Short mmCIF file of C-alpha atoms in Angstrom, two decimals:
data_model
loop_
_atom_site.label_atom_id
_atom_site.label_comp_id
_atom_site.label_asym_id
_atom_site.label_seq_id
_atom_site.Cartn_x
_atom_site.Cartn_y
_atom_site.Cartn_z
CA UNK A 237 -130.05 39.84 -94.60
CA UNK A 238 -133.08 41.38 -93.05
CA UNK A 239 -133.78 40.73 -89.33
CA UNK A 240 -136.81 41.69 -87.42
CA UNK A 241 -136.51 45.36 -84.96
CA UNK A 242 -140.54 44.88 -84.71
CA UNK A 243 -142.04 43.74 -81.60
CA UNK A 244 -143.78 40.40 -82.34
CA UNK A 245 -146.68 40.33 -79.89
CA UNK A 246 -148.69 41.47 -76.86
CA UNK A 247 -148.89 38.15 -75.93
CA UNK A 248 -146.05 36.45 -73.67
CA UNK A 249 -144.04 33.86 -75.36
CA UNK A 250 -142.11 31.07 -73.69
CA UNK A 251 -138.82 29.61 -74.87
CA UNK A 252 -136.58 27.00 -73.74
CA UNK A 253 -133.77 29.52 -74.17
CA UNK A 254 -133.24 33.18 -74.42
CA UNK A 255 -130.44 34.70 -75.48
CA UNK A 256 -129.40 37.95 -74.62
CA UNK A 257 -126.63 39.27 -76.74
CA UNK A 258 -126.05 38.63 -80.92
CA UNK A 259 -122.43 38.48 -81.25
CA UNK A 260 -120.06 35.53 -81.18
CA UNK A 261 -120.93 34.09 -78.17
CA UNK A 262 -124.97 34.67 -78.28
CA UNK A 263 -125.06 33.48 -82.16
CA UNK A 264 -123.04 30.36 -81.58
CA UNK A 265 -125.04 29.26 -78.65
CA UNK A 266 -128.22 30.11 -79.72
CA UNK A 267 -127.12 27.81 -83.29
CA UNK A 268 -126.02 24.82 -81.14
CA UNK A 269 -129.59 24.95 -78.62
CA UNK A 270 -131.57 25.48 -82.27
CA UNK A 271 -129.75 22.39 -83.86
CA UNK A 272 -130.81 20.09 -81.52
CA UNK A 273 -134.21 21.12 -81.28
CA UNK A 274 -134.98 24.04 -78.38
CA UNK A 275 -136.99 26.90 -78.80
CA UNK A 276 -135.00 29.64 -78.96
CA UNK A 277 -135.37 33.67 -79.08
CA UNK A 278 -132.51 36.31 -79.27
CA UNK A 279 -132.55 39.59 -78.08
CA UNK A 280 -129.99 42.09 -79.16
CA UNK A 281 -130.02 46.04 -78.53
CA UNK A 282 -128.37 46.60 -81.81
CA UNK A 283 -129.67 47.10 -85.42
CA UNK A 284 -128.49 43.84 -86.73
CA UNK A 285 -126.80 40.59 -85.31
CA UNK A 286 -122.98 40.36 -85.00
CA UNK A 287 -122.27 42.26 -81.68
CA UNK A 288 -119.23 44.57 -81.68
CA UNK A 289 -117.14 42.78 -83.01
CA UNK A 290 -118.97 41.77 -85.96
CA UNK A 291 -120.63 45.03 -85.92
CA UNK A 292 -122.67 45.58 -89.46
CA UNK A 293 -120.50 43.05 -90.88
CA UNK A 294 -123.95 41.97 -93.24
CA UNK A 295 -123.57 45.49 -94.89
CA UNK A 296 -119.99 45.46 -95.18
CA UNK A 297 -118.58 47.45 -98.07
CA UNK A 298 -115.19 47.02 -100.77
CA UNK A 299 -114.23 49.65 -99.76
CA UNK A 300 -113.56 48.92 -95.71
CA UNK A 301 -113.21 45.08 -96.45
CA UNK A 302 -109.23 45.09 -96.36
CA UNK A 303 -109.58 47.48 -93.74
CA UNK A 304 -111.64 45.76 -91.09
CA UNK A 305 -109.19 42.78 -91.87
CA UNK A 306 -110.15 38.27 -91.97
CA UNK A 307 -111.09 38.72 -88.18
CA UNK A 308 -113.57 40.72 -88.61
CA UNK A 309 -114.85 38.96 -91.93
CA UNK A 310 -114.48 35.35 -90.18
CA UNK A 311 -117.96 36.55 -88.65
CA UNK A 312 -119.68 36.33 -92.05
CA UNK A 313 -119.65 32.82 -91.67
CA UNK A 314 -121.66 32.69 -88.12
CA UNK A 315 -124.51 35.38 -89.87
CA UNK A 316 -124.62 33.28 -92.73
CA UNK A 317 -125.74 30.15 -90.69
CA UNK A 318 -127.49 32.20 -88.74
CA UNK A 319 -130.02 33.18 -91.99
CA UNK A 320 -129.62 29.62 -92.94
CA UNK A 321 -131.59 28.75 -89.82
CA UNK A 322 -134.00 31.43 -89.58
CA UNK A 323 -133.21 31.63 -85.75
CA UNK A 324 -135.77 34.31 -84.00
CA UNK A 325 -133.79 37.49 -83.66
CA UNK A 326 -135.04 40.66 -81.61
CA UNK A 327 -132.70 43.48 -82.81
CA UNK A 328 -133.06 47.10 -81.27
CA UNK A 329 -134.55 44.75 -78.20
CA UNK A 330 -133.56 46.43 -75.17
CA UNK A 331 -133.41 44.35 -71.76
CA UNK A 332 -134.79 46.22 -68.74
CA UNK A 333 -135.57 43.52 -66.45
CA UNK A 334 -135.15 39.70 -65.79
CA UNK A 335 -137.61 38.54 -63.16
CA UNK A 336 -136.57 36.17 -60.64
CA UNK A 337 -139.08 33.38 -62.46
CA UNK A 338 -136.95 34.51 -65.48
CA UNK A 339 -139.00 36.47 -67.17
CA UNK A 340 -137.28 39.01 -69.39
CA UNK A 341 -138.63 42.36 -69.71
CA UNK A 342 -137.30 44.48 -72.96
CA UNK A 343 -137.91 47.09 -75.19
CA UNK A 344 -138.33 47.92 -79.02
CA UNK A 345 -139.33 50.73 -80.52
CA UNK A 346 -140.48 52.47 -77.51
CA UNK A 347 -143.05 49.13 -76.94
CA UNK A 348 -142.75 47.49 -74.18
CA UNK A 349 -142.17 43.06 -74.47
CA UNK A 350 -141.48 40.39 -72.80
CA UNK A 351 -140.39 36.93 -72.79
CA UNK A 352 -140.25 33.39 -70.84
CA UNK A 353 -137.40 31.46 -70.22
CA UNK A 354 -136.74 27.79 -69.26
CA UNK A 355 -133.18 28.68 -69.38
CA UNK A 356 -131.60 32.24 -70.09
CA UNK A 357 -127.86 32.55 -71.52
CA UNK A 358 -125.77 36.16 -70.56
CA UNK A 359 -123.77 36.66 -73.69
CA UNK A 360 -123.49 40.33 -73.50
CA UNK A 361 -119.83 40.20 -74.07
CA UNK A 362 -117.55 42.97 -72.89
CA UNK A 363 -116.70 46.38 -72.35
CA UNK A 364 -113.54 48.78 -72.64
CA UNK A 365 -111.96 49.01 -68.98
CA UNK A 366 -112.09 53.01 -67.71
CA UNK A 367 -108.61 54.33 -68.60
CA UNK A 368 -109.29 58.14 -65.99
CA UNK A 369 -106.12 60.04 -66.84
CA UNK A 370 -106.25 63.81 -66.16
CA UNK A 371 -107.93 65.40 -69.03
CA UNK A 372 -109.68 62.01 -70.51
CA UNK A 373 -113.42 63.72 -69.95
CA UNK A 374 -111.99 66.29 -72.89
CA UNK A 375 -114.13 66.75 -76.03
CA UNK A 376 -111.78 64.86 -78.09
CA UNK A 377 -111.12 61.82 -76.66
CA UNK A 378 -112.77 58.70 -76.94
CA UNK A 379 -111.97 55.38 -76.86
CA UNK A 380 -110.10 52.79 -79.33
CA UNK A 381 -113.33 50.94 -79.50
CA UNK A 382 -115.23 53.63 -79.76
CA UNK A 383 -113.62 54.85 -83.49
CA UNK A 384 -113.77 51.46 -84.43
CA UNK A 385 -117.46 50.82 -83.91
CA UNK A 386 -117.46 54.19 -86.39
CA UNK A 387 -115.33 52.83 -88.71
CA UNK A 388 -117.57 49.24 -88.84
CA UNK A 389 -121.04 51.41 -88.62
CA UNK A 390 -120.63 54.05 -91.12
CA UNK A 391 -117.09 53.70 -92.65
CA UNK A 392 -116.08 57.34 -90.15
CA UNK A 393 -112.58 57.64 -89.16
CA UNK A 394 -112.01 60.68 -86.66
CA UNK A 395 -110.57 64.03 -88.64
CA UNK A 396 -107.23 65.59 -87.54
CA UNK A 397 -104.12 64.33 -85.98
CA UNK A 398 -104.90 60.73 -84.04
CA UNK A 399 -102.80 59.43 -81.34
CA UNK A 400 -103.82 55.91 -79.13
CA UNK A 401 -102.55 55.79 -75.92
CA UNK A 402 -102.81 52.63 -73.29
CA UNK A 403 -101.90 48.61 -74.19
CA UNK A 404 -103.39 45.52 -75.60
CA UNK A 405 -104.20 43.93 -78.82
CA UNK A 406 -106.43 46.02 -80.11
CA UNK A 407 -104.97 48.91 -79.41
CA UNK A 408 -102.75 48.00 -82.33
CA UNK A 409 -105.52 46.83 -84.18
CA UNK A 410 -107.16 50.36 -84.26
CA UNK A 411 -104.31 52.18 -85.06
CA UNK A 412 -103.38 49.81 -88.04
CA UNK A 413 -107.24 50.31 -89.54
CA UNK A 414 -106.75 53.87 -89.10
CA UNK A 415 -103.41 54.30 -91.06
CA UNK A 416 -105.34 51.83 -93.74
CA UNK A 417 -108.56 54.07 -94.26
CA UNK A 418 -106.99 57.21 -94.68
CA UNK A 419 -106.14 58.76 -91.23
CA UNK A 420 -102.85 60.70 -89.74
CA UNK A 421 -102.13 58.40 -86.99
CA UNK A 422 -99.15 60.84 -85.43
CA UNK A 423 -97.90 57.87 -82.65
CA UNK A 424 -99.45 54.93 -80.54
CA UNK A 425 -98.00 55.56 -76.59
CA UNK A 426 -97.76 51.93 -75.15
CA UNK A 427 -98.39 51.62 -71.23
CA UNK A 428 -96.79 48.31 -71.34
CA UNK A 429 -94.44 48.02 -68.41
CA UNK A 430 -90.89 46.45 -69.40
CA UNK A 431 -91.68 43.94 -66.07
CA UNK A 432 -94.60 42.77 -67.70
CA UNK A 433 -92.56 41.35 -70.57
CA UNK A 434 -90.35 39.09 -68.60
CA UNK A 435 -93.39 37.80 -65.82
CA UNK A 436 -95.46 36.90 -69.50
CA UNK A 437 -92.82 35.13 -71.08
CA UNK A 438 -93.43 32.26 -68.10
CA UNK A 439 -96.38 31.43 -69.91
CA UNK A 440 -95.20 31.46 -72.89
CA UNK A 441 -95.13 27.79 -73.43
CA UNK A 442 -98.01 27.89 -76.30
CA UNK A 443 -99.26 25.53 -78.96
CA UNK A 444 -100.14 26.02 -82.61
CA UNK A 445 -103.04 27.86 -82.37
CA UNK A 446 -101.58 30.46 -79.63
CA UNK A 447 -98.23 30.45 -81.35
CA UNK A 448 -100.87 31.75 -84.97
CA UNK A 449 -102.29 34.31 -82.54
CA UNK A 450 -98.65 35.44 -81.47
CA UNK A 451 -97.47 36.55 -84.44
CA UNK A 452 -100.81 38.08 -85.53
CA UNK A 453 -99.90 40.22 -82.56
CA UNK A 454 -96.71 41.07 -83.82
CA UNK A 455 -97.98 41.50 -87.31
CA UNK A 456 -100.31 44.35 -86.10
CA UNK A 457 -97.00 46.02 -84.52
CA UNK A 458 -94.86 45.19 -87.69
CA UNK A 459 -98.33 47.12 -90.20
CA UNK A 460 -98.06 50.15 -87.62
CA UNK A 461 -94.12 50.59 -88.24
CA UNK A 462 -94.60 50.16 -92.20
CA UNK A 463 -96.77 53.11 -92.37
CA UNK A 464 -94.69 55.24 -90.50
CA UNK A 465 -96.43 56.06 -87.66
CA UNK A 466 -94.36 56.30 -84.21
CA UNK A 467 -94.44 53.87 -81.13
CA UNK A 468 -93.47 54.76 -77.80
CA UNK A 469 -92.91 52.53 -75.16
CA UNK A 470 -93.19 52.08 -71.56
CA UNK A 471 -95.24 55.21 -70.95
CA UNK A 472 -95.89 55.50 -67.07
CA UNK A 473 -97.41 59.21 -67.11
CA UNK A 474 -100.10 60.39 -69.48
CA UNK A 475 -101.95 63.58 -69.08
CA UNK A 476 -104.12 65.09 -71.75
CA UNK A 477 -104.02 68.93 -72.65
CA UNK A 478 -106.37 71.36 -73.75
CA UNK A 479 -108.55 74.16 -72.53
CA UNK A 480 -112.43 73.37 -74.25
CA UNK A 481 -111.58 70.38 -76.01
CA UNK A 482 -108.34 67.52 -76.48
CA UNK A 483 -105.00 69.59 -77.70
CA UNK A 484 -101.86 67.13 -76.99
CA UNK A 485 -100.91 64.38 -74.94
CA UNK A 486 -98.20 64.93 -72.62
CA UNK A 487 -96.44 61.38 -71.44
CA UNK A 488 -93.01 60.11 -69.27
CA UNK A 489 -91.30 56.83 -69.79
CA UNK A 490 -88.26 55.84 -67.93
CA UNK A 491 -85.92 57.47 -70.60
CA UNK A 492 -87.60 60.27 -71.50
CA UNK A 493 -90.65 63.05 -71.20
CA UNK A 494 -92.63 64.63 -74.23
CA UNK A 495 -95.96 66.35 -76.07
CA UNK A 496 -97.45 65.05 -79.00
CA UNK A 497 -99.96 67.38 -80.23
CA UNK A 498 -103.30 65.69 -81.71
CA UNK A 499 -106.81 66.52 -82.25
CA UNK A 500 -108.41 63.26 -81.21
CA UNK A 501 -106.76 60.82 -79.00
CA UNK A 502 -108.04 57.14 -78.73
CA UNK A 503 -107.39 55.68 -75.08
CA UNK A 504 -107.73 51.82 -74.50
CA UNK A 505 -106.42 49.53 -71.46
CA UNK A 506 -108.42 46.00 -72.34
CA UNK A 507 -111.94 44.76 -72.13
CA UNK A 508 -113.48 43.75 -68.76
CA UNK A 509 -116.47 41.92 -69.02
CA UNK A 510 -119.69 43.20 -69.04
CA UNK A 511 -121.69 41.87 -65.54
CA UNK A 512 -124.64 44.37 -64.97
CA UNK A 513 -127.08 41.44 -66.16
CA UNK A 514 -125.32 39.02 -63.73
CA UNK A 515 -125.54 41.81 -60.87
CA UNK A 516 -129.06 42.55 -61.79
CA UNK A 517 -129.59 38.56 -61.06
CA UNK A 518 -127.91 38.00 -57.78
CA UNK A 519 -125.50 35.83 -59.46
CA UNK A 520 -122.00 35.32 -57.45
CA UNK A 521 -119.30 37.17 -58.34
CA UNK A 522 -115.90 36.93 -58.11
CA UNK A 523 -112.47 39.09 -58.52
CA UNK A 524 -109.96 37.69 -61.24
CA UNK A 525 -106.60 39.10 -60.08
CA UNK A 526 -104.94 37.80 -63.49
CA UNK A 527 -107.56 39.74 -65.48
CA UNK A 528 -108.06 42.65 -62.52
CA UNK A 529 -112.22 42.82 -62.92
CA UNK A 530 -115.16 41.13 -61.77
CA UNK A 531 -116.39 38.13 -63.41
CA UNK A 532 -119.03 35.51 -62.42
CA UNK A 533 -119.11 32.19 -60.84
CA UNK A 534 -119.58 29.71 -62.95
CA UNK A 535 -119.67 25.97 -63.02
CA UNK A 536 -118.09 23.37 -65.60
CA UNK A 537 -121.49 24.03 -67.87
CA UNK A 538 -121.23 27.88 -67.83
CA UNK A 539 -123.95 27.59 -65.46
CA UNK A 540 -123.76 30.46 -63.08
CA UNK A 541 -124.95 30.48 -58.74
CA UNK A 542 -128.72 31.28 -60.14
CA UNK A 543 -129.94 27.91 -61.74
CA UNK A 544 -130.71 27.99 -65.08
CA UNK A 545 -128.60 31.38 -65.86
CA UNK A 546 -125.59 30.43 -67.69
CA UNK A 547 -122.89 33.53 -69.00
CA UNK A 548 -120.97 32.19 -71.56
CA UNK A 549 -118.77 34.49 -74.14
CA UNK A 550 -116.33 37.70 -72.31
CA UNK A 551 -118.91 38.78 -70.01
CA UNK A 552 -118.20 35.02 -68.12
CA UNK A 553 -114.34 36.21 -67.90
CA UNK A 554 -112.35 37.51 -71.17
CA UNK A 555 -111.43 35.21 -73.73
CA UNK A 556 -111.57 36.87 -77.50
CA UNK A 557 -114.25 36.17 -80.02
CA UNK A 558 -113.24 32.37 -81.21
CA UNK A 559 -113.58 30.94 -78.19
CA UNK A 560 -116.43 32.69 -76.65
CA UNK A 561 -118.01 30.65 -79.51
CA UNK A 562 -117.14 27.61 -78.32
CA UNK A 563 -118.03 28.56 -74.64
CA UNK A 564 -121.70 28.90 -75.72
CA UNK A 565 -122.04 26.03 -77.42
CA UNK A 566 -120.81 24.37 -74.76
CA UNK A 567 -123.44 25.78 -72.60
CA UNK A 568 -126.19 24.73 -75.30
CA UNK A 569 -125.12 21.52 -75.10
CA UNK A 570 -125.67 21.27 -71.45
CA UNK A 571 -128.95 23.00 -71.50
CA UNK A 572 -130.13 20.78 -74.97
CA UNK A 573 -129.30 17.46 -72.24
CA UNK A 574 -131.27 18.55 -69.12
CA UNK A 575 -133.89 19.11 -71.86
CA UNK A 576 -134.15 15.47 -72.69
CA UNK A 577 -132.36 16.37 -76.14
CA UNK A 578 -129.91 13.62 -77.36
CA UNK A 579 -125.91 15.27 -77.63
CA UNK A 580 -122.90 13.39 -78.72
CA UNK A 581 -120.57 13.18 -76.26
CA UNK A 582 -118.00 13.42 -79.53
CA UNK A 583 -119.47 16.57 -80.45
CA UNK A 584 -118.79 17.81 -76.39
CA UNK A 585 -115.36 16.53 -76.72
CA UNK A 586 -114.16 18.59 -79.62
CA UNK A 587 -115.47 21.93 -78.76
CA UNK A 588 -114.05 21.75 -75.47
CA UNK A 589 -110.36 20.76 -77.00
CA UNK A 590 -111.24 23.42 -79.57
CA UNK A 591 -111.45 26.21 -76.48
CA UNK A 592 -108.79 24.77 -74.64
CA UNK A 593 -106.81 26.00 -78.18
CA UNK A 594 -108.05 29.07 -78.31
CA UNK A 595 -107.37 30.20 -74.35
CA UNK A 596 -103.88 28.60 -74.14
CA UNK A 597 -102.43 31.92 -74.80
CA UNK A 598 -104.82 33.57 -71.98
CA UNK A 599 -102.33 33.72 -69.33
CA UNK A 600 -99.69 34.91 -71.44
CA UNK A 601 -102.16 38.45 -72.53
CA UNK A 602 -103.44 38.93 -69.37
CA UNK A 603 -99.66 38.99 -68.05
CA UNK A 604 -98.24 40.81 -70.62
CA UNK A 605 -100.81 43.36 -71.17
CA UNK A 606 -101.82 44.11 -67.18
CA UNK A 607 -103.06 47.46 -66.88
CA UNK A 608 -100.51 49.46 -64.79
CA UNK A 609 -101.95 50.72 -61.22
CA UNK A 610 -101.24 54.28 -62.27
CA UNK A 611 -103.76 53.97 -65.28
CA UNK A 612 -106.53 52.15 -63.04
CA UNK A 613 -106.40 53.94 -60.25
CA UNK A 614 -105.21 57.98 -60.92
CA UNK A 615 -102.51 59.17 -58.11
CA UNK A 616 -104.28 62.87 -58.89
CA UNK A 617 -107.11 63.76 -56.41
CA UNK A 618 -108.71 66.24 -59.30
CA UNK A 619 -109.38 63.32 -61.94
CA UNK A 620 -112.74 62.88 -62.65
CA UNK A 621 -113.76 58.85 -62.21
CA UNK A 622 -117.61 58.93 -63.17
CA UNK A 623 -118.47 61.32 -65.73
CA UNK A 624 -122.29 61.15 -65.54
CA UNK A 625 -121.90 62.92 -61.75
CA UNK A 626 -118.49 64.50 -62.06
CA UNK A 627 -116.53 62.75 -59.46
CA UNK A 628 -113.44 62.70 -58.83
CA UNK A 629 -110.87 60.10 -57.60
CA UNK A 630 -110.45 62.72 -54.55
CA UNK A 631 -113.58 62.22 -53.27
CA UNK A 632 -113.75 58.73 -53.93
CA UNK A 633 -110.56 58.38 -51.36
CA UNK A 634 -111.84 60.93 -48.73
CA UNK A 635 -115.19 58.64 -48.71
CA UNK A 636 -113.14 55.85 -47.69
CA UNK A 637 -111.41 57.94 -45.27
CA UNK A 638 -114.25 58.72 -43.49
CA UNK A 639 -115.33 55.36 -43.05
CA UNK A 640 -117.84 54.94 -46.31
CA UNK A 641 -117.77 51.08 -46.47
CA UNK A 642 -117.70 50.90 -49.91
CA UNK A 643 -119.42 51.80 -53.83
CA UNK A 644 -123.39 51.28 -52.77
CA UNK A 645 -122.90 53.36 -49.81
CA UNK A 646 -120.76 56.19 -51.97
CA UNK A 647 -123.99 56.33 -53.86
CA UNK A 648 -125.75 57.90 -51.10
CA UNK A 649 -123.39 60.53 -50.37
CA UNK A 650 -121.89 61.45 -54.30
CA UNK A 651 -124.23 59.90 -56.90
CA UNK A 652 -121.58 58.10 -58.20
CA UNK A 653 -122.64 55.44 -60.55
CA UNK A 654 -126.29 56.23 -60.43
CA UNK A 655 -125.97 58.07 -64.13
CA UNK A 656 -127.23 56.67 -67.58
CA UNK A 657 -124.27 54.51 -67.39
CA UNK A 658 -125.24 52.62 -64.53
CA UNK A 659 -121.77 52.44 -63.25
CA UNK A 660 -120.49 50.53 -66.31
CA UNK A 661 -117.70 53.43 -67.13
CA UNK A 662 -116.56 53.83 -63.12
CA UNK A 663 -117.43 50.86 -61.75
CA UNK A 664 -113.95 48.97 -61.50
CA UNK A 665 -112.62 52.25 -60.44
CA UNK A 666 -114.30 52.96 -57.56
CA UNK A 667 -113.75 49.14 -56.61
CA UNK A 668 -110.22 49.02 -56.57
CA UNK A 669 -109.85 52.95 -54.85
CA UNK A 670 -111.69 51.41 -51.89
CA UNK A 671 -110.06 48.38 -52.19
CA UNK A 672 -106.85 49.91 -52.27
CA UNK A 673 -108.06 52.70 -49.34
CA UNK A 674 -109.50 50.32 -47.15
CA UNK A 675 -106.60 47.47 -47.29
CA UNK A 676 -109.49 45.21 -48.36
CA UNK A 677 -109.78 42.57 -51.41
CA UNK A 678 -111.46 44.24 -54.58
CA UNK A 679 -114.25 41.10 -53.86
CA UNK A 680 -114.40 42.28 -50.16
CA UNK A 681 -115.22 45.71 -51.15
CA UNK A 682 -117.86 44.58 -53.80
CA UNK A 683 -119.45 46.25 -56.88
CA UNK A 684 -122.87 48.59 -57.43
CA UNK A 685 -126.09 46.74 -56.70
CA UNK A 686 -127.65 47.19 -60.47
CA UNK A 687 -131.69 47.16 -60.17
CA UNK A 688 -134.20 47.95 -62.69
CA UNK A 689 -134.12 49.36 -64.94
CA UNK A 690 -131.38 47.70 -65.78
CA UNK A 691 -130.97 50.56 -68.89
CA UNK A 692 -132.47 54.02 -69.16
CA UNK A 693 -136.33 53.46 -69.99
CA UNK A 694 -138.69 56.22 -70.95
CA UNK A 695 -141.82 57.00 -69.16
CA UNK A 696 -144.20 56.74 -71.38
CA UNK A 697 -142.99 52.61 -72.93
CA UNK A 698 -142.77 51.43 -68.63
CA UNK A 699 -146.57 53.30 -68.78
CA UNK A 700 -147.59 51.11 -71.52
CA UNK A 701 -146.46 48.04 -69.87
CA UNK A 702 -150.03 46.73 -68.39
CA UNK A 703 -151.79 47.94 -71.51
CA UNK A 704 -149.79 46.14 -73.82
CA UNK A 705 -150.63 42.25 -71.68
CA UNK A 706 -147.22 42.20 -70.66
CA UNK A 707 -147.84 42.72 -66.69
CA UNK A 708 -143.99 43.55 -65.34
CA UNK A 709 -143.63 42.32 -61.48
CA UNK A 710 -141.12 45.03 -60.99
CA UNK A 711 -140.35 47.16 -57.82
CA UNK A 712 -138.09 50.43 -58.16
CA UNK A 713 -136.08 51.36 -55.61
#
């Protein structure tokens, strides 16, 4: 498959929709809108379609194909329609700005673009929740998703000794493809509370389709246990060692206390989605206590509070790949009808019973695998929460002391969250320490304001910006 990284043209283009995002969620959507007849453009930061979790799935090799596993292959399926329709893809197409008229504003290539919009679907999906344990800044350690995006980009597998450390399904996962391709996976520490067990199995009350998912679950356990590697569980103290880079992990459980030396150690504690767009926007958000992040307000449509904006996919609340799918098309449905475009209420009907499938086991995750406070919120004052500007959780707490209101008014006094990362890796952090400091909701306490650029942008492609036609009604503040 070959799809297009070049910028198209100087001169501004107008869709019915534009996607932003080209995995699951953004493919599927942007399929259903092109089917019955819209205009549509995708816009996707990465090299080709597929997102992260059909990450260079179009160049996938024998090799890592019974590594990567059917979930990630069931994506060749979506890329293959994709092609099929020759849908307009901008890879390596950087958003920087959405105007409030909904004009989108991104870069390729170091050329500045941009688009119009009748309608404008978030499907930017999700990212790993911050898991700040002392030591996690350590050259060393990264993240679970992290080594696999490797493994799916270039076939890498981190050298030495390997130990994962947090909960959730793809934890698991991870270690599983590890052991397959070739690495010493030494022991996966599970932060999986015993408690959470018991409050999950409430919802366990699941169908066919969750009841499938289940035992995929245990499956993943089962493939870790056949190849040897050790699992220990209910960790509720993790602290990493080493002087200049990632030596051991020291952990506690109930029963016991321990070291298990490694040279790399893979950290993961769930997916939260990913709402800088929706910020960036003024759309509502909201708190989900079951999922313990920010997600957006949306309506029955996927519509979110700003007309016309619709998040669909993990970044409108987590939901896993299948589904977000179906959430998109759902969305393209709704936007195909305002557009005068005739949709079966049949077709409606079956990808909403279709979802329903697919999230029946929703409650049961988010129960089971809840992040423990400890893990979210770090009980030592030295442990750094943003690493762009060094911060620690200290100072985040004697802010709050002093009567900072909350994480836009930290800003002014620590930098924290004005790095390259924007605030995605201590956003949720610094939340819930005020939160938690203040006596005040997570939703009371509120998130960064995110303004433009919405990514880091050089100098010399925002200079460019007039003399390429494309005439950007930005301010910077």
């Amino acid at each position: 498959m070959a799809w297009s990284s070049k910028r198209r043209t100087t001169v501004m283009q107008k869709y019915d929709l534009v996607v932003i995002g080209a995995g699951p969620a953004g493919l599927a959507g942007a399929l259903q809108a092109h089917e019955l007849g819209l205009s549509v453009v995708i816009l996707d930061d990465g090299k080709r379609p597929g997102g992260q979790i059909y990450r260079n799935l179009d160049k996938l090799t024998d090799k890592m194909r019974p590594v990567l596993g059917k979930s990630y292959q069931d994506g060749e399926r979506l890329l293959r329609a994709v092609k099929h329709m020759g849908l307009d893809i901008r890879t390596e197409a950087v958003v920087w700005h959405i105007s409030a008229g909904k004009t989108v504003y991104f870069v390729q290539k170091d050329e500045v673009a941009a688009v119009e919009a009748d309608a404008i679907m978030l499907a930017s999906g999700a990212l790993e929740r911050p898991f700040p344990v002392p030591g996690w800044t350590l050259p060393g350690v990264m993240t679970a998703g992290a080594a696999q995006i490797a493994m799916k980009s270039g076939a890498a597998i981190p050298a030495g000794r390997i130990v994962l450390a947090g909960c959730g399904p793809l934890l698991y996962l991870v270690a599983g493809q590890l052991a397959q391709a070739g690495a010493d996976v030494r022991a996966v520490l599970d932060t999986t509370p015993r408690g959470n067990y018991w409050r999950a199995i409430r919802h366990a009350a699941l169908g066919f389709t969750s009841l499938k998912q289940l035992f995929d679950g245990i499956g993943m356990i089962r493939a870790i246990s056949a190849c040897g590697i050790r699992r220990i569980r209910q960790v509720d103290d993790l602290r990493i060692r080493g002087e200049n880079r990632a030596e051991a992990v020291e952990y506690s459980t109930p029963r016991e206390s321990g070291i298990v030396e490694a040279d790399c150690i893979l950290l993961h504690q769930g997916v939260v989605p990913n709402i800088q767009l929706h910020r960036h926007l003024g759309c509502e958000i909201k708190w989900d206590y079951s999922q313990l992040c920010f997600h957006p307000t949306i309506d029955g449509n996927w519509q979110t509070s700003v007309p016309g904006v619709f998040a669909v996919g993990d970044n409108a609340g987590i939901m896993g790949a299948k589904a977000a799918e179906y959430s998109a098309r759902l969305a393209a449905l709704h936007i195909a009808k305002s557009k005068q475009r005739v949709v079966d209420p049949k077709t409606k009907t079956s990808i909403q019973r279709k979802f329903r499938q697919l999230t029946e086991i929703r409650k049961f995750l988010d129960t089971l695998y809840r992040p423990p406070v400890q893990f979210r919120m770090p009980p030592q004052e030295n442990t750094v929460i943003c690493r762009c500007e060094e911060i620690t959780a200290g100072e985040i707490t004697d802010l709050a002391a002093a009567g900072c209101v909350g994480p836009n008014q930290a800003k002014f006094f620590t930098r924290c969250g004005m790095g390259p990362c924007q605030g995605r890796n201590c956003g949720l952090t610094v939340t819930e320490l005020f939160a938690h400091a203040t006596g005040k909701s997570p939703s009371e306490v509120g998130y960064y304001t995110i303004r433009s650029p919405i990514r880091p942008l050089r100098l010399a492609a925002l200079a460019r910006v007039e003399t390429n036609g494309v005439a950007a009604d930005v301010e910077f503040s």
